[in-house]
Short mmCIF file of C-alpha atoms in Angstrom, two decimals:
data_model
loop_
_atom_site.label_atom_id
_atom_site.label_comp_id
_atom_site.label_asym_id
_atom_site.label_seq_id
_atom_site.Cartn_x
_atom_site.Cartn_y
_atom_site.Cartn_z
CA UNK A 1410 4.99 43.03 -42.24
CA UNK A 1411 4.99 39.43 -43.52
CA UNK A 1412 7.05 36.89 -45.45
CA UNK A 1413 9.12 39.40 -47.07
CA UNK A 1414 10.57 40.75 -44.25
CA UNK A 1415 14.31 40.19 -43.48
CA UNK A 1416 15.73 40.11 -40.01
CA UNK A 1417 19.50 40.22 -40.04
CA UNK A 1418 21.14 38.87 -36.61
CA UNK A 1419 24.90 39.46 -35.84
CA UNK A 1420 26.34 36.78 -34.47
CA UNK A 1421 29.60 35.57 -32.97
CA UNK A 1422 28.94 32.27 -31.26
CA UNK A 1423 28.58 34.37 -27.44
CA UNK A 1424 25.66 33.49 -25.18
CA UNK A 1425 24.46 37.52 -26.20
CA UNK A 1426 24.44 36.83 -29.80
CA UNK A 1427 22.33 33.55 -29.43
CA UNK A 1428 20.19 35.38 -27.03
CA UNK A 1429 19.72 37.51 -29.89
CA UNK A 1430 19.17 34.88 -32.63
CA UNK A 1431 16.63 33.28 -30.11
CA UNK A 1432 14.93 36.84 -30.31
CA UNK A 1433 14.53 36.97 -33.67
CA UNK A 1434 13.75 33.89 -34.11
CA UNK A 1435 10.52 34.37 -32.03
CA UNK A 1436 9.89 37.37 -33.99
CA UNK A 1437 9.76 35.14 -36.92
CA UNK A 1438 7.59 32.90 -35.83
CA UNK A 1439 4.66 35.62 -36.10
CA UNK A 1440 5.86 37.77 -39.05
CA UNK A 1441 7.66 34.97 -41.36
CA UNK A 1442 10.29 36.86 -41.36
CA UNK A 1443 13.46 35.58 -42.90
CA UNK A 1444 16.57 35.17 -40.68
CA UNK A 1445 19.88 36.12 -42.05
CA UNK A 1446 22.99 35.03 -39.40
CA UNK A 1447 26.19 37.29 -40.07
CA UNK A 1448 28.93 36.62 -39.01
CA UNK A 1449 31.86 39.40 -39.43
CA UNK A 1450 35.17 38.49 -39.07
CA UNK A 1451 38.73 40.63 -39.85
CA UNK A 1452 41.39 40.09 -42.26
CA UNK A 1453 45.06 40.04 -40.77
CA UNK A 1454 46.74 43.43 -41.11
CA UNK A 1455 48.56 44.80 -43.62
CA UNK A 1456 51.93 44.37 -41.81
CA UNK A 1457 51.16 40.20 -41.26
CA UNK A 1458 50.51 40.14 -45.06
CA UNK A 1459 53.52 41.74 -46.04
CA UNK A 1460 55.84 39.36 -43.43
CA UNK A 1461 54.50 36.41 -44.74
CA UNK A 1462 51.58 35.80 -47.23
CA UNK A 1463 51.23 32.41 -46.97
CA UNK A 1464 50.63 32.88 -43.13
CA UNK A 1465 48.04 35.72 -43.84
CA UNK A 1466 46.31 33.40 -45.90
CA UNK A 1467 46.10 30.58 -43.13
CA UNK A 1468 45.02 32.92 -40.65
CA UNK A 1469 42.63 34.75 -43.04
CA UNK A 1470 41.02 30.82 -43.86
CA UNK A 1471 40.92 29.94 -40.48
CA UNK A 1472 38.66 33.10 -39.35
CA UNK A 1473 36.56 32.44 -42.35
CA UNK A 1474 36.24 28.87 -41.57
CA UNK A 1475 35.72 29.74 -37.38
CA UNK A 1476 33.49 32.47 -38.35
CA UNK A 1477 31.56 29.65 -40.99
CA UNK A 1478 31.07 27.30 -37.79
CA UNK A 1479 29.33 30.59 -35.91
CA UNK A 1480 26.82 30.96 -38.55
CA UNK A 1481 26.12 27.07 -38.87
CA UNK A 1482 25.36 26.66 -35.08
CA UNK A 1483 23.58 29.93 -35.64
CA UNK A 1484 21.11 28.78 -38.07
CA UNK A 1485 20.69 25.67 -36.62
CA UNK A 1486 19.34 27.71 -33.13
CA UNK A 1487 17.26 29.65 -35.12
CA UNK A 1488 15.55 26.90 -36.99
CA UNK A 1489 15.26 25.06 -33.61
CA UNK A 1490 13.22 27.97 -32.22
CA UNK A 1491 10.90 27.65 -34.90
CA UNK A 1492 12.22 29.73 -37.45
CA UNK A 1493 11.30 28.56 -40.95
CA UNK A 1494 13.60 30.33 -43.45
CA UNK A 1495 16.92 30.82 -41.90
CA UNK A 1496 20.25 31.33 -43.99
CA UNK A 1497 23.87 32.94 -42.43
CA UNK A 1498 27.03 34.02 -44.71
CA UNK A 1499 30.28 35.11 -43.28
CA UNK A 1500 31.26 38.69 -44.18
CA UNK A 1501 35.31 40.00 -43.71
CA UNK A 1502 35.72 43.66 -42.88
CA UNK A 1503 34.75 45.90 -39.66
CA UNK A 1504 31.50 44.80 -37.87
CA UNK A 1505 29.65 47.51 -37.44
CA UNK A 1506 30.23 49.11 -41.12
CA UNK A 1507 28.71 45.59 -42.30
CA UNK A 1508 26.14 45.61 -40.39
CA UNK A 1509 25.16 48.86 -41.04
CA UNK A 1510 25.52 47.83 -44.88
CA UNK A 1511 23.08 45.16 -44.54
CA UNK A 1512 20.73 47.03 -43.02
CA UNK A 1513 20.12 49.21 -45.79
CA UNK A 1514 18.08 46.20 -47.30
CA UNK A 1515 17.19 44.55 -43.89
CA UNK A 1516 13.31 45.02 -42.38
CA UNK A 1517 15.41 44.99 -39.20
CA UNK A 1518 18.72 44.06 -37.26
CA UNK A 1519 19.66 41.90 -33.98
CA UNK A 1520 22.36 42.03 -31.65
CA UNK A 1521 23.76 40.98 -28.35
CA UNK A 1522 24.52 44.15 -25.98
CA UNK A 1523 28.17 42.72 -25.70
CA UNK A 1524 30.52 39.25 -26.12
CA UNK A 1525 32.86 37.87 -24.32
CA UNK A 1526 36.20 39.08 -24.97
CA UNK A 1527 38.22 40.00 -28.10
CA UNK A 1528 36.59 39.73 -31.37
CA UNK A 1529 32.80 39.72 -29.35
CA UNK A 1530 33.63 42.79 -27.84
CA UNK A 1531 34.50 44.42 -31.21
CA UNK A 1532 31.06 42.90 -32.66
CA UNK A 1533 28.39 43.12 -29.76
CA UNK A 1534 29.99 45.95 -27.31
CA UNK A 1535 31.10 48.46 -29.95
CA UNK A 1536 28.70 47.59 -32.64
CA UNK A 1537 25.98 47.90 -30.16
CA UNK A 1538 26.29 51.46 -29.50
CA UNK A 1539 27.55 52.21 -32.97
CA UNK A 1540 24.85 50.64 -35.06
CA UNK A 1541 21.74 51.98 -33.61
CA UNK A 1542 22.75 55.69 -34.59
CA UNK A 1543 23.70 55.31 -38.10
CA UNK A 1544 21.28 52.26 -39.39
CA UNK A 1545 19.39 52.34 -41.79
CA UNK A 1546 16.64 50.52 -40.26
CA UNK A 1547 15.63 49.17 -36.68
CA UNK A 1548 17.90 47.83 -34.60
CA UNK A 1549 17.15 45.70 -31.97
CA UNK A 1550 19.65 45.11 -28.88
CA UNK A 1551 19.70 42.56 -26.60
CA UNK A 1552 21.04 42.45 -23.06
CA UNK A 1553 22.59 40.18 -21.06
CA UNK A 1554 19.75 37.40 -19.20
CA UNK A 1555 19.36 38.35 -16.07
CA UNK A 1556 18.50 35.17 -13.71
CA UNK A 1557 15.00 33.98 -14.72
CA UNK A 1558 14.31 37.13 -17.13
CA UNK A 1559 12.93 36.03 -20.32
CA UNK A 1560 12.75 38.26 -23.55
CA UNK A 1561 10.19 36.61 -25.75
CA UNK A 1562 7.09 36.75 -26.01
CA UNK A 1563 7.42 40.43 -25.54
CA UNK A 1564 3.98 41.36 -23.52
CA UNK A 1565 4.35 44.66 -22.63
CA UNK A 1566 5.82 47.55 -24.50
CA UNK A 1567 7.04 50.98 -23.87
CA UNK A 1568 8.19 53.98 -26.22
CA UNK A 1569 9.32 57.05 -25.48
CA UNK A 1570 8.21 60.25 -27.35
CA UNK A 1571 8.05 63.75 -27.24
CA UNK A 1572 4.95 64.92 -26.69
CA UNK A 1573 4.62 66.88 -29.89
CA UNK A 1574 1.43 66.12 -32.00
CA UNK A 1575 3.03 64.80 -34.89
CA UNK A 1576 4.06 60.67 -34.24
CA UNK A 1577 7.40 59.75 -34.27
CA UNK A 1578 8.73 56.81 -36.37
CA UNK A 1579 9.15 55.07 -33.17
CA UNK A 1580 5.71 55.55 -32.01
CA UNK A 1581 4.81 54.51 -35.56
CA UNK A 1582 6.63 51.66 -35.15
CA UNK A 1583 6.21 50.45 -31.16
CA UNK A 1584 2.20 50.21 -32.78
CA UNK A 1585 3.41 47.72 -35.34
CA UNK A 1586 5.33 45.77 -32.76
CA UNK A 1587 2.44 45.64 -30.19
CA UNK A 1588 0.29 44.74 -33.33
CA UNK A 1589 3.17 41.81 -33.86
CA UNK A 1590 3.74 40.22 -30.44
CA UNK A 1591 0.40 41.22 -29.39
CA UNK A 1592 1.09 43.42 -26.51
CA UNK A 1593 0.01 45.98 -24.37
CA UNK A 1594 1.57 49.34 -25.34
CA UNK A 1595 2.98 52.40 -23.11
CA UNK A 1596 3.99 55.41 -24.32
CA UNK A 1597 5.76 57.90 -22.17
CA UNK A 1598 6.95 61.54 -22.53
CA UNK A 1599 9.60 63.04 -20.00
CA UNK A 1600 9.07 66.79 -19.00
CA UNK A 1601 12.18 67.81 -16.71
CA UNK A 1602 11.27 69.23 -12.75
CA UNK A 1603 12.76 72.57 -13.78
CA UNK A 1604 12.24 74.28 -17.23
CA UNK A 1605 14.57 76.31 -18.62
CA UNK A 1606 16.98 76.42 -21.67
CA UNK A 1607 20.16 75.13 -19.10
CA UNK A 1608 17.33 71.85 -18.75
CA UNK A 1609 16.23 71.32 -21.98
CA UNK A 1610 15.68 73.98 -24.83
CA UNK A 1611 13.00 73.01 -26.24
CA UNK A 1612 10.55 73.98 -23.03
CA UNK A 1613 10.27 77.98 -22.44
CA UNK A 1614 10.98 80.03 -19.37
CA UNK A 1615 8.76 80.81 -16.79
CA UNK A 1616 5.91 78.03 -17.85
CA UNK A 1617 3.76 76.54 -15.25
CA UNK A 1618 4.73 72.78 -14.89
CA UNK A 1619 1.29 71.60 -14.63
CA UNK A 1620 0.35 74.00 -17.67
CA UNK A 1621 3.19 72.31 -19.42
CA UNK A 1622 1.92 68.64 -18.41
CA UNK A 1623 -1.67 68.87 -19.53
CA UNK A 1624 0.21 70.54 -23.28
CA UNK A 1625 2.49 67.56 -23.23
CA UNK A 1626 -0.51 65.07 -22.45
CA UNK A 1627 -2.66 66.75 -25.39
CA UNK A 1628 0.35 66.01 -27.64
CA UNK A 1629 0.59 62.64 -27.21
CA UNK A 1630 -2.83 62.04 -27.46
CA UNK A 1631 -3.00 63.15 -31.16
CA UNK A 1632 0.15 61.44 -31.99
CA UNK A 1633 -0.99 58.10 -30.53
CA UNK A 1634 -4.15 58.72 -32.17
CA UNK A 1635 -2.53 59.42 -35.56
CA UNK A 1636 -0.29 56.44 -35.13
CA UNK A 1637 -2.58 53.73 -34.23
CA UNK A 1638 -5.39 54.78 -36.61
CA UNK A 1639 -7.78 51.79 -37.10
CA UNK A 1640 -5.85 48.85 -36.08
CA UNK A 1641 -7.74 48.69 -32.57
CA UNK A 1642 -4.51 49.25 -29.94
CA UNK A 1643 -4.82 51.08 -26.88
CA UNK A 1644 -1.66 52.89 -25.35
CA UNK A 1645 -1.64 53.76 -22.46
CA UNK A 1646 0.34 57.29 -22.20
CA UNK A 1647 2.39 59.16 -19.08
CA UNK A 1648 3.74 62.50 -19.22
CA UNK A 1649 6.56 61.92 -16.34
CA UNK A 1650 8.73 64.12 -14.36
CA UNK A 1651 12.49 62.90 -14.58
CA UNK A 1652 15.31 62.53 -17.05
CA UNK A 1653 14.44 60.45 -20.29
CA UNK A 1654 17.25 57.79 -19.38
CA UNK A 1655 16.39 56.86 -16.05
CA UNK A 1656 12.84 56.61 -16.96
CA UNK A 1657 13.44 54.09 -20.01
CA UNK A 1658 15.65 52.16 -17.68
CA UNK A 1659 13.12 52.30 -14.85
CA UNK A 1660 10.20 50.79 -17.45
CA UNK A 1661 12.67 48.21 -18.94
CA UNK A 1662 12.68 46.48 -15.38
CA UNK A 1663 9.00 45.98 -15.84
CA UNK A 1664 8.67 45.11 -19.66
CA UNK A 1665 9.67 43.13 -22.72
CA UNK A 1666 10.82 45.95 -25.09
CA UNK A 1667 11.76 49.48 -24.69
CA UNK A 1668 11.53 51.85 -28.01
CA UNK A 1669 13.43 54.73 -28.33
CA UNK A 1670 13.96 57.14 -31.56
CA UNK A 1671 17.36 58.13 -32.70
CA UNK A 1672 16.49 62.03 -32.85
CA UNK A 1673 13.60 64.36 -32.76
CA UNK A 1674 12.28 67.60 -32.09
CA UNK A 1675 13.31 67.95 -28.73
CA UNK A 1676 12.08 66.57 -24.83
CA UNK A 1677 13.13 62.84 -25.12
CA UNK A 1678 13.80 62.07 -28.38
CA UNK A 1679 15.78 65.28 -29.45
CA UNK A 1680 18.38 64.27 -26.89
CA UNK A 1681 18.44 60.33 -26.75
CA UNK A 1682 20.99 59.45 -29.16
CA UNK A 1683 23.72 61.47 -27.23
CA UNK A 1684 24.86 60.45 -23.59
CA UNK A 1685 21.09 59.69 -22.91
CA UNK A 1686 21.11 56.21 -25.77
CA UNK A 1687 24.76 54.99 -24.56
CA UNK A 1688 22.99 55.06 -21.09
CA UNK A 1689 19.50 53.35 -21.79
CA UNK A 1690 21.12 50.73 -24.07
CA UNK A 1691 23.95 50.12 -21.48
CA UNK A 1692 21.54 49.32 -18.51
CA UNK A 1693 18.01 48.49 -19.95
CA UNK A 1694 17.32 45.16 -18.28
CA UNK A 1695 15.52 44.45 -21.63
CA UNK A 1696 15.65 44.72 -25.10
CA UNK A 1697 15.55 47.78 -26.80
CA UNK A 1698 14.92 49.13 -30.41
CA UNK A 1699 16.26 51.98 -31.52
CA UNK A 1700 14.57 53.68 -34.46
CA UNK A 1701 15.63 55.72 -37.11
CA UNK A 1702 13.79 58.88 -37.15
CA UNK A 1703 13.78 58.89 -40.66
CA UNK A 1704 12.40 55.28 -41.21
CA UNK A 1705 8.93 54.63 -42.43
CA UNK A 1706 9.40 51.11 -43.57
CA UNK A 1707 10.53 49.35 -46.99
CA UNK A 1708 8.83 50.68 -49.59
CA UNK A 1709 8.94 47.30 -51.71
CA UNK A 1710 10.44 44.07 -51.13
CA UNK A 1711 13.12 42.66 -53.25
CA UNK A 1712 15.63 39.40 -52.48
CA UNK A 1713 18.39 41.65 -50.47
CA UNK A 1714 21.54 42.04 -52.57
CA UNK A 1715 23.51 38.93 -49.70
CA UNK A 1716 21.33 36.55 -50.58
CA UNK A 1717 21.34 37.16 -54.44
CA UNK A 1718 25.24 36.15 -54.56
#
């Protein structure tokens, strides 16, 4: 991480998609990263512009020009919060197909967990749960504030893994973020009550659950090993009985950032981009980034394709 990276924030002037701004923003602070602002807006249908053109055109430069005003107040929040190299452009089409667009060059992507109404719903409800699971690269989502909860600086992290000895990109990646912001680091591994292929296929019949703790445990101590190699972290790790949702959601009540992979191998991970994601990213009283299992960083930086127009 450093200058080069690029943080892309999708914005629609809500109080979720500043939260998220102010997110990044504090993100950039330590990395500096540069902020991009984006905001999306849609072109009137095809039936409008066939009625009247010269009315399609009004509306169509009045969301550009609204949508203009969202990334103005945008960047102005972000450089307020002390970020140093912020920059926005307005972008017409469908939000989360944009988004995921731009994050095929983007280091990583913000967003609010939902707007307000109309076009924020569209931008920060759906795009929310559609982005994380076809990105190209990290995606962080931001919830609602909560009276007197505060997202930055993110102290305390937890990831969730599989317990398999190879490291996930998410552990790979909750390191880097701990190295970041700092932070203490917790990863966890859930290993269901009862074992059996109707519970979760990737655990054999007729184990012994402590047997099956102490294998899980192993695991993750490799892969955290692995993962943090020399840069000094400790992680704390938990092999826990429960479902991998309600765990996440139970830890996000008592940290800054939950991490969660889009698919894996099985346990946690293998299943977390079904039912399990919708649920941790609807009700996570915290942030959480979800990362693509096949992400292992940029390999080089170049000026992203937006900002070369």
């Amino acid at each position: 991480m450093g200058s080069t990276e690029v943080i892309v924030v999708g914005v629609d002037g809500s109080t979720e998609s500043i939260a998220a701004v102010t997110w990044a923003s504090h993100r950039s602070v330590r990395t500096g990263a540069r902020i991009h602002c984006v905001c999306i807006y849609a072109l009137a249908s095809y039936s409008a512009a066939a009625l009247d053109g010269g009315y399609a055109v009004l509306d169509d430069e009045a969301l550009q020009k609204g949508a203009q005003q969202v990334v103005d107040e945008a960047v102005a929040h972000a450089t307020k919060h002390g970020a140093k190299n912020a920059a926005g452009s307005t972008q017409p089409g469908d939000p989360a197909g944009v988004l995921i667009d731009f994050s095929k060059e983007a280091d990583l992507v913000v967003v609010g967990s939902r707007g307000s109404g109309g076009f924020a719903d569209r931008l920060l409800g759906t795009v929310s749960s559609a982005l994380p699971a076809h990105a190209k690269c990290p995606v962080v989502v931001v919830p609602r504030h909560t009276s007197g909860k505060k997202f930055t600086p993110v102290e305390r992290i937890v990831v969730g893994i599989d317990g398999t000895e190879a490291p996930s990109s998410a552990l790979r990646r909750s390191v880097e973020e701990a190295q970041t912001w700092g932070a203490r680091l917790t990863a966890i591994s859930a290993v269901p009550i009862a074992v059996g292929p109707a519970v979760m296929a990737w655990t054999p019949t007729g184990i012994d659950h402590s047997a099956l703790l102490a294998q899980v445990r192993e695991g993750m101590d490799k892969a955290i090993a692995e993962a943090v190699g020399d840069r000094g972290i400790n992680v704390a790790r938990h092999a826990l009985d429960g479902s991998p949702a309600s765990l996440l959601i139970e830890f996000s009540t008592a940290v800054d950032l939950v991490v969660v992979g889009t698919r894996g191998r099985g346990g946690l991970a293998g299943v977390l981009m079904g039912s399990t994601a919708q649920t941790v990213l609807g009700h996570s009283t915290c942030p959480v980034m979800v990362v693509p299992s096949t992400h292992l960083g940029k390999a080089e930086h170049i000026r992203p394709s937006w900002e070369r127009r």
